[in-house]
Amino acid sequence: MEPRSAVAAGRAFPYTARTTCYIEIHRDGRVTHGTDRATYERAVAGESRLYAVWPGNWSSDLFMIDDLDEYAKAHGIKHDVQRTGLADHVHRVRWTESDGDQNPRSPYVDVEVVLDCGCTIESLGVFAAQMREQKGWAVATSVGWSRCSGPEGTTYSLRVRRKSLAA
């Protein structure tokens, strides 16, 4: 049985779903897994082939990752404004600590963020990486976050490591 095409699945292909497992088959026959930049670069260079297992309710399907550009954009290896809502520039950010109960002993604090540069946050992982690089923030990506839009703009609620805000 031949693997299915990720391209044929279209935009519905779950490149970043937690249940999608990537398999890299190297030219020498070794089999590894991962989604890092080195995996992408080996696949682009033809040193390996990349596959993904997409689990379904009753069975799983094997897909050939035949659009490495789309794979790279989904995993933040290549910047994609359309997918992330974030231009590749230094963001103008206003932030305040959230009103409400904050545990003063917690290493993280809830903050309200407004982007004055016109960007929107569609990918918390990409925003977190940009803020780490631009401001030294350690934005939590393993917890929920939210947005609230109104006439004055959009406010995002997220968690940030307290000490990184002071940097």
Tab-separated table of C-alpha atoms in Angstrom:
chain	number	residue	atom	x	y	z
A	1	MET	CA	0.000	0.000	0.000
A	2	GLU	CA	1.383	3.399	-0.981
A	3	PRO	CA	1.264	6.336	1.438
A	4	ARG	CA	-1.289	9.016	0.769
A	5	SER	CA	-0.302	12.538	-0.249
A	6	ALA	CA	-0.409	15.332	2.345
A	7	VAL	CA	-0.903	17.772	-0.545
A	8	ALA	CA	-4.007	15.859	-1.671
A	9	ALA	CA	-5.446	16.245	1.857
A	10	GLY	CA	-5.215	20.026	1.383
A	11	ARG	CA	-5.491	22.560	4.189
A	12	ALA	CA	-7.181	19.924	6.331
A	13	PHE	CA	-3.904	18.062	6.844
A	14	PRO	CA	-3.085	18.352	10.575
A	15	TYR	CA	0.583	19.298	10.360
A	16	THR	CA	0.692	20.463	13.971
A	17	ALA	CA	-1.858	18.210	15.665
A	18	ARG	CA	-0.460	16.567	18.782
A	19	THR	CA	-1.570	13.182	17.474
A	20	THR	CA	0.311	13.469	14.166
A	21	CYS	CA	3.512	11.445	14.316
A	22	TYR	CA	6.340	12.220	11.881
A	23	ILE	CA	8.662	9.523	10.595
A	24	GLU	CA	11.913	10.330	8.808
A	25	ILE	CA	13.506	7.636	6.668
A	26	HIS	CA	17.154	8.379	5.935
A	27	ARG	CA	18.963	7.281	2.781
A	28	ASP	CA	20.941	4.725	4.791
A	29	GLY	CA	17.701	3.143	6.057
A	30	ARG	CA	17.719	4.618	9.556
A	31	VAL	CA	14.310	5.641	10.870
A	32	THR	CA	13.921	8.613	13.212
A	33	HIS	CA	11.146	10.989	14.206
A	34	GLY	CA	10.818	14.693	14.850
A	35	THR	CA	9.748	18.047	13.442
A	36	ASP	CA	12.794	20.241	13.897
A	37	ARG	CA	14.637	22.406	11.390
A	38	ALA	CA	17.302	19.736	10.822
A	39	THR	CA	14.623	17.197	9.811
A	40	TYR	CA	13.240	19.695	7.312
A	41	GLU	CA	16.685	20.539	5.924
A	42	ARG	CA	17.581	16.867	5.421
A	43	ALA	CA	14.311	16.263	3.583
A	44	VAL	CA	14.817	19.328	1.362
A	45	ALA	CA	18.374	18.200	0.572
A	46	GLY	CA	17.094	14.740	-0.419
A	47	GLU	CA	18.971	13.039	2.431
A	48	SER	CA	15.738	11.630	3.835
A	49	ARG	CA	12.024	11.288	3.152
A	50	LEU	CA	9.411	12.516	5.569
A	51	TYR	CA	6.148	10.759	6.361
A	52	ALA	CA	3.365	11.337	8.869
A	53	VAL	CA	0.912	9.019	10.544
A	54	TRP	CA	-2.494	10.626	10.992
A	55	PRO	CA	-4.532	8.580	13.429
A	56	GLY	CA	-8.228	8.199	12.763
A	57	ASN	CA	-11.042	6.771	14.874
A	58	TRP	CA	-10.643	3.183	13.670
A	59	SER	CA	-7.375	3.174	11.758
A	60	SER	CA	-4.397	5.355	10.976
A	61	ASP	CA	-3.242	6.580	7.589
A	62	LEU	CA	0.333	7.014	6.408
A	63	PHE	CA	1.013	10.205	4.458
A	64	MET	CA	4.022	11.267	2.450
A	65	ILE	CA	4.948	14.858	3.268
A	66	ASP	CA	5.164	16.010	-0.320
A	67	ASP	CA	4.953	19.754	0.277
A	68	LEU	CA	7.926	20.562	2.486
A	69	ASP	CA	7.217	24.286	2.192
A	70	GLU	CA	3.780	23.848	3.782
A	71	TYR	CA	5.309	21.576	6.444
A	72	ALA	CA	7.933	24.256	7.244
A	73	LYS	CA	5.319	27.003	7.494
A	74	ALA	CA	3.090	24.913	9.762
A	75	HIS	CA	5.989	24.197	12.134
A	76	GLY	CA	7.304	27.752	12.169
A	77	ILE	CA	10.493	26.834	10.319
A	78	LYS	CA	9.468	29.302	7.602
A	79	HIS	CA	7.518	32.388	8.560
A	80	ASP	CA	3.936	32.519	7.254
A	81	VAL	CA	2.028	35.741	7.956
A	82	GLN	CA	-1.230	34.259	6.696
A	83	ARG	CA	-1.050	31.283	9.093
A	84	THR	CA	0.290	33.138	12.144
A	85	GLY	CA	-1.223	36.621	11.791
A	86	LEU	CA	2.196	37.978	12.726
A	87	ALA	CA	4.434	40.004	10.445
A	88	ASP	CA	8.146	39.289	10.696
A	89	HIS	CA	9.048	42.565	12.410
A	90	VAL	CA	9.592	43.968	15.883
A	91	HIS	CA	6.115	44.157	17.387
A	92	ARG	CA	4.797	47.219	19.178
A	93	VAL	CA	3.398	45.616	22.324
A	94	ARG	CA	1.540	47.083	25.286
A	95	TRP	CA	0.934	44.834	28.262
A	96	THR	CA	-0.417	44.935	31.802
A	97	GLU	CA	-0.860	42.361	34.495
A	98	SER	CA	-4.355	40.937	34.417
A	99	ASP	CA	-6.847	42.063	36.994
A	100	GLY	CA	-7.925	39.206	39.166
A	101	ASP	CA	-6.249	36.824	41.518
A	102	GLN	CA	-2.556	36.274	40.845
A	103	ASN	CA	-0.529	33.871	42.927
A	104	PRO	CA	2.520	35.930	43.952
A	105	ARG	CA	4.544	32.700	44.393
A	106	SER	CA	3.787	31.436	40.885
A	107	PRO	CA	6.637	31.714	38.396
A	108	TYR	CA	4.032	32.780	35.798
A	109	VAL	CA	1.756	35.787	35.702
A	110	ASP	CA	-1.379	36.396	33.635
A	111	VAL	CA	-0.973	39.377	31.317
A	112	GLU	CA	-3.155	41.306	28.889
A	113	VAL	CA	-1.359	42.097	25.625
A	114	VAL	CA	-2.310	44.553	22.874
A	115	LEU	CA	-0.411	44.608	19.588
A	116	ASP	CA	-0.249	48.201	18.327
A	117	CYS	CA	1.501	47.162	15.106
A	118	GLY	CA	-1.636	45.728	13.477
A	119	CYS	CA	-0.699	42.061	13.853
A	120	THR	CA	-2.953	39.367	15.261
A	121	ILE	CA	-1.954	36.264	17.185
A	122	GLU	CA	-3.114	33.148	15.359
A	123	SER	CA	-0.188	30.988	16.496
A	124	LEU	CA	0.830	31.258	20.133
A	125	GLY	CA	4.004	29.261	19.457
A	126	VAL	CA	5.206	31.723	16.823
A	127	PHE	CA	4.277	34.724	18.983
A	128	ALA	CA	6.117	33.149	21.932
A	129	ALA	CA	9.244	32.627	19.806
A	130	GLN	CA	9.118	36.206	18.517
A	131	MET	CA	8.666	37.646	22.017
A	132	ARG	CA	11.521	35.514	23.361
A	133	GLU	CA	13.775	36.918	20.639
A	134	GLN	CA	12.519	40.506	20.771
A	135	LYS	CA	11.844	41.084	24.467
A	136	GLY	CA	13.230	38.066	26.316
A	137	TRP	CA	9.728	36.956	27.371
A	138	ALA	CA	9.032	33.336	28.227
A	139	VAL	CA	5.419	32.973	27.067
A	140	ALA	CA	3.723	29.774	28.253
A	141	THR	CA	2.552	27.735	25.257
A	142	SER	CA	1.235	24.673	27.066
A	143	VAL	CA	-1.717	26.479	28.664
A	144	GLY	CA	-4.763	28.180	27.273
A	145	TRP	CA	-4.857	31.729	26.010
A	146	SER	CA	-7.659	33.920	24.757
A	147	ARG	CA	-8.514	37.026	22.813
A	148	CYS	CA	-11.209	39.614	23.248
A	149	SER	CA	-12.039	42.018	20.431
A	150	GLY	CA	-13.878	45.274	20.828
A	151	PRO	CA	-14.081	48.717	19.271
A	152	GLU	CA	-10.702	49.654	20.775
A	153	GLY	CA	-8.934	46.610	19.324
A	154	THR	CA	-8.004	43.113	20.374
A	155	THR	CA	-6.579	42.146	23.756
A	156	TYR	CA	-4.870	38.792	24.267
A	157	SER	CA	-4.712	37.070	27.640
A	158	LEU	CA	-1.681	34.856	28.152
A	159	ARG	CA	0.745	33.621	30.750
A	160	VAL	CA	4.337	34.795	30.865
A	161	ARG	CA	7.188	33.817	33.157
A	162	ARG	CA	7.260	36.624	35.708
A	163	LYS	CA	11.046	37.120	35.728
A	164	SER	CA	11.205	37.386	31.935
A	165	LEU	CA	8.916	40.434	31.937
A	166	ALA	CA	11.441	42.369	33.987
A	167	ALA	CA	14.230	41.639	31.512
